[in-house]
Amino acid sequence: MPDETVLRAKAREVIRTGKLPSRPPHHTRGGTGAGAPCPVCGEDVTKDQLEIEVEFSHDGSNPGLDKFHIHVR
Ligand SMILES: [Zn+2]
């Protein structure tokens, strides 16, 4: 299990490379994993793990909602 510092650095990298928006999310929800891949570590968030679901709404030419499932830690 990587330590918190490594995970935080990874999360910053994910934001920096544009995989996650850097602006505040439109909506967040905590809960158990949905089996979707976590963009920070690349592994699925399984049902026995906790995740934060973050949603970013975006407008412009392609309005919609981006949803990410991220491990709580
Ligand atoms: Zn993860």
Short mmCIF file of N, CA and C and ligand atoms in Angstrom, two decimals:
data_model
loop_
_atom_site.label_atom_id
_atom_site.label_comp_id
_atom_site.label_asym_id
_atom_site.label_seq_id
_atom_site.Cartn_x
_atom_site.Cartn_y
_atom_site.Cartn_z
N MET A 1 0.85 -1.20 0.00
CA MET A 1 0.00 0.00 0.00
C MET A 1 0.88 1.24 0.00
N PRO A 2 0.79 2.07 -1.03
CA PRO A 2 1.61 3.29 -1.06
C PRO A 2 1.19 4.24 0.06
N ASP A 3 2.13 5.01 0.55
CA ASP A 3 1.75 5.91 1.63
C ASP A 3 1.06 7.16 1.10
N GLU A 4 0.51 7.91 2.01
CA GLU A 4 -0.34 9.05 1.68
C GLU A 4 0.39 10.09 0.82
N THR A 5 1.67 10.31 1.11
CA THR A 5 2.43 11.31 0.37
C THR A 5 2.50 10.95 -1.11
N VAL A 6 2.73 9.67 -1.37
CA VAL A 6 2.81 9.20 -2.75
C VAL A 6 1.47 9.39 -3.46
N LEU A 7 0.40 9.04 -2.75
CA LEU A 7 -0.93 9.17 -3.35
C LEU A 7 -1.27 10.62 -3.63
N ARG A 8 -0.90 11.50 -2.71
CA ARG A 8 -1.18 12.92 -2.93
C ARG A 8 -0.40 13.44 -4.14
N ALA A 9 0.84 13.02 -4.25
CA ALA A 9 1.66 13.42 -5.40
C ALA A 9 1.03 12.91 -6.69
N LYS A 10 0.54 11.68 -6.65
CA LYS A 10 -0.11 11.10 -7.83
C LYS A 10 -1.37 11.87 -8.19
N ALA A 11 -2.13 12.24 -7.17
CA ALA A 11 -3.37 12.98 -7.42
C ALA A 11 -3.05 14.32 -8.08
N ARG A 12 -1.99 14.97 -7.59
CA ARG A 12 -1.59 16.25 -8.21
C ARG A 12 -1.18 16.04 -9.66
N GLU A 13 -0.49 14.95 -9.91
CA GLU A 13 -0.03 14.64 -11.27
C GLU A 13 -1.24 14.42 -12.20
N VAL A 14 -2.23 13.71 -11.71
CA VAL A 14 -3.43 13.44 -12.50
C VAL A 14 -4.12 14.75 -12.87
N ILE A 15 -4.16 15.68 -11.90
CA ILE A 15 -4.78 16.98 -12.17
C ILE A 15 -3.93 17.78 -13.16
N ARG A 16 -2.61 17.74 -12.94
CA ARG A 16 -1.69 18.51 -13.78
C ARG A 16 -1.75 18.05 -15.23
N THR A 17 -1.86 16.76 -15.44
CA THR A 17 -1.87 16.24 -16.80
C THR A 17 -3.25 16.34 -17.45
N GLY A 18 -4.21 16.86 -16.68
CA GLY A 18 -5.51 17.13 -17.27
C GLY A 18 -6.50 15.97 -17.23
N LYS A 19 -6.11 14.87 -16.57
CA LYS A 19 -7.06 13.76 -16.47
C LYS A 19 -8.20 14.09 -15.53
N LEU A 20 -7.92 14.95 -14.57
CA LEU A 20 -8.96 15.46 -13.68
C LEU A 20 -8.96 16.98 -13.76
N PRO A 21 -10.13 17.59 -13.80
CA PRO A 21 -10.18 19.06 -13.79
C PRO A 21 -9.62 19.59 -12.48
N SER A 22 -9.00 20.76 -12.53
CA SER A 22 -8.44 21.35 -11.32
C SER A 22 -9.46 22.22 -10.60
N ARG A 23 -10.57 22.51 -11.28
CA ARG A 23 -11.58 23.35 -10.62
C ARG A 23 -12.38 22.52 -9.62
N PRO A 24 -13.09 23.20 -8.73
CA PRO A 24 -13.85 22.46 -7.72
C PRO A 24 -14.96 21.64 -8.37
N PRO A 25 -15.17 20.45 -7.86
CA PRO A 25 -16.22 19.62 -8.45
C PRO A 25 -17.60 20.18 -8.20
N HIS A 26 -18.47 19.88 -9.11
CA HIS A 26 -19.86 20.29 -9.07
C HIS A 26 -20.59 19.50 -7.96
N HIS A 27 -20.18 18.28 -7.77
CA HIS A 27 -20.88 17.41 -6.83
C HIS A 27 -19.93 16.31 -6.38
N THR A 28 -19.93 16.00 -5.09
CA THR A 28 -19.15 14.85 -4.62
C THR A 28 -20.04 13.96 -3.77
N ARG A 29 -19.73 12.70 -3.77
CA ARG A 29 -20.53 11.74 -3.03
C ARG A 29 -19.60 10.65 -2.54
N GLY A 30 -19.68 10.32 -1.29
CA GLY A 30 -18.87 9.23 -0.77
C GLY A 30 -19.69 7.96 -0.74
N GLY A 31 -19.02 6.84 -0.83
CA GLY A 31 -19.76 5.59 -0.76
C GLY A 31 -18.86 4.42 -1.06
N THR A 32 -19.46 3.30 -1.26
CA THR A 32 -18.67 2.12 -1.58
C THR A 32 -18.40 2.09 -3.08
N GLY A 33 -17.36 1.39 -3.45
CA GLY A 33 -16.91 1.37 -4.83
C GLY A 33 -17.95 0.83 -5.79
N ALA A 34 -17.89 1.32 -7.00
CA ALA A 34 -18.81 0.88 -8.05
C ALA A 34 -18.09 0.00 -9.07
N GLY A 35 -16.82 -0.30 -8.82
CA GLY A 35 -16.07 -1.13 -9.76
C GLY A 35 -15.48 -0.34 -10.91
N ALA A 36 -15.58 0.99 -10.83
CA ALA A 36 -15.02 1.83 -11.88
C ALA A 36 -13.55 2.13 -11.59
N PRO A 37 -12.75 2.34 -12.63
CA PRO A 37 -11.33 2.61 -12.41
C PRO A 37 -11.10 3.97 -11.76
N CYS A 38 -10.16 4.00 -10.84
CA CYS A 38 -9.76 5.22 -10.16
C CYS A 38 -8.71 5.92 -11.02
N PRO A 39 -8.91 7.20 -11.37
CA PRO A 39 -7.95 7.88 -12.25
C PRO A 39 -6.62 8.20 -11.57
N VAL A 40 -6.58 8.12 -10.24
CA VAL A 40 -5.34 8.43 -9.54
C VAL A 40 -4.38 7.24 -9.58
N CYS A 41 -4.86 6.06 -9.22
CA CYS A 41 -3.96 4.91 -9.16
C CYS A 41 -4.19 3.93 -10.31
N GLY A 42 -5.28 4.11 -11.05
CA GLY A 42 -5.53 3.27 -12.20
C GLY A 42 -6.17 1.93 -11.89
N GLU A 43 -6.39 1.67 -10.61
CA GLU A 43 -7.02 0.40 -10.24
C GLU A 43 -8.50 0.61 -9.99
N ASP A 44 -9.27 -0.46 -10.18
CA ASP A 44 -10.71 -0.36 -9.94
C ASP A 44 -10.99 -0.13 -8.46
N VAL A 45 -12.00 0.65 -8.18
CA VAL A 45 -12.49 0.81 -6.81
C VAL A 45 -13.53 -0.29 -6.61
N THR A 46 -13.18 -1.28 -5.84
CA THR A 46 -14.06 -2.44 -5.70
C THR A 46 -15.12 -2.19 -4.64
N LYS A 47 -16.09 -3.08 -4.61
CA LYS A 47 -17.25 -2.92 -3.72
C LYS A 47 -16.86 -2.88 -2.25
N ASP A 48 -15.74 -3.51 -1.88
CA ASP A 48 -15.34 -3.50 -0.47
C ASP A 48 -14.38 -2.35 -0.16
N GLN A 49 -14.25 -1.41 -1.08
CA GLN A 49 -13.45 -0.22 -0.81
C GLN A 49 -14.35 1.01 -0.83
N LEU A 50 -13.87 2.08 -0.21
CA LEU A 50 -14.64 3.32 -0.21
C LEU A 50 -14.15 4.22 -1.32
N GLU A 51 -15.05 4.92 -1.94
CA GLU A 51 -14.69 5.83 -3.01
C GLU A 51 -15.34 7.18 -2.79
N ILE A 52 -14.81 8.17 -3.46
CA ILE A 52 -15.49 9.45 -3.58
C ILE A 52 -15.84 9.60 -5.04
N GLU A 53 -17.10 9.84 -5.30
CA GLU A 53 -17.54 10.07 -6.66
C GLU A 53 -17.58 11.58 -6.86
N VAL A 54 -16.84 12.08 -7.81
CA VAL A 54 -16.85 13.52 -8.07
C VAL A 54 -17.39 13.77 -9.46
N GLU A 55 -18.21 14.78 -9.57
CA GLU A 55 -18.80 15.13 -10.86
C GLU A 55 -18.41 16.55 -11.22
N PHE A 56 -18.01 16.74 -12.44
CA PHE A 56 -17.72 18.06 -12.97
C PHE A 56 -18.67 18.32 -14.11
N SER A 57 -19.49 19.35 -13.96
CA SER A 57 -20.35 19.69 -15.08
C SER A 57 -19.55 20.60 -16.00
N HIS A 58 -19.76 20.48 -17.27
CA HIS A 58 -19.08 21.36 -18.21
C HIS A 58 -20.05 21.78 -19.30
N ASP A 59 -19.83 22.98 -19.77
CA ASP A 59 -20.71 23.48 -20.83
C ASP A 59 -19.89 23.73 -22.08
N GLY A 60 -20.27 24.70 -22.87
CA GLY A 60 -19.57 24.91 -24.12
C GLY A 60 -20.16 24.04 -25.21
N SER A 61 -19.30 23.58 -26.11
CA SER A 61 -19.80 22.87 -27.28
C SER A 61 -20.28 21.46 -26.94
N ASN A 62 -19.83 20.94 -25.82
CA ASN A 62 -20.20 19.58 -25.47
C ASN A 62 -20.64 19.51 -24.01
N PRO A 63 -21.82 20.06 -23.72
CA PRO A 63 -22.26 20.10 -22.32
C PRO A 63 -22.50 18.70 -21.77
N GLY A 64 -22.25 18.57 -20.50
CA GLY A 64 -22.45 17.26 -19.90
C GLY A 64 -21.81 17.19 -18.54
N LEU A 65 -21.58 15.99 -18.12
CA LEU A 65 -21.08 15.74 -16.78
C LEU A 65 -19.94 14.74 -16.87
N ASP A 66 -18.83 15.08 -16.28
CA ASP A 66 -17.74 14.11 -16.16
C ASP A 66 -17.79 13.54 -14.75
N LYS A 67 -17.70 12.24 -14.65
CA LYS A 67 -17.80 11.60 -13.36
C LYS A 67 -16.56 10.75 -13.13
N PHE A 68 -15.98 10.89 -11.96
CA PHE A 68 -14.79 10.11 -11.63
C PHE A 68 -15.00 9.38 -10.31
N HIS A 69 -14.50 8.19 -10.24
CA HIS A 69 -14.55 7.42 -9.00
C HIS A 69 -13.13 7.34 -8.46
N ILE A 70 -12.92 7.90 -7.28
CA ILE A 70 -11.57 7.99 -6.73
C ILE A 70 -11.55 7.33 -5.37
N HIS A 71 -10.48 6.57 -5.09
CA HIS A 71 -10.32 6.00 -3.76
C HIS A 71 -10.31 7.11 -2.71
N VAL A 72 -10.87 6.82 -1.56
CA VAL A 72 -10.98 7.83 -0.51
C VAL A 72 -9.60 8.33 -0.08
N ARG A 73 -8.63 7.45 0.00
CA ARG A 73 -7.32 7.90 0.47
C ARG A 73 -6.52 8.58 -0.62
ZN ZN B 1 -7.19 4.72 -6.52
#
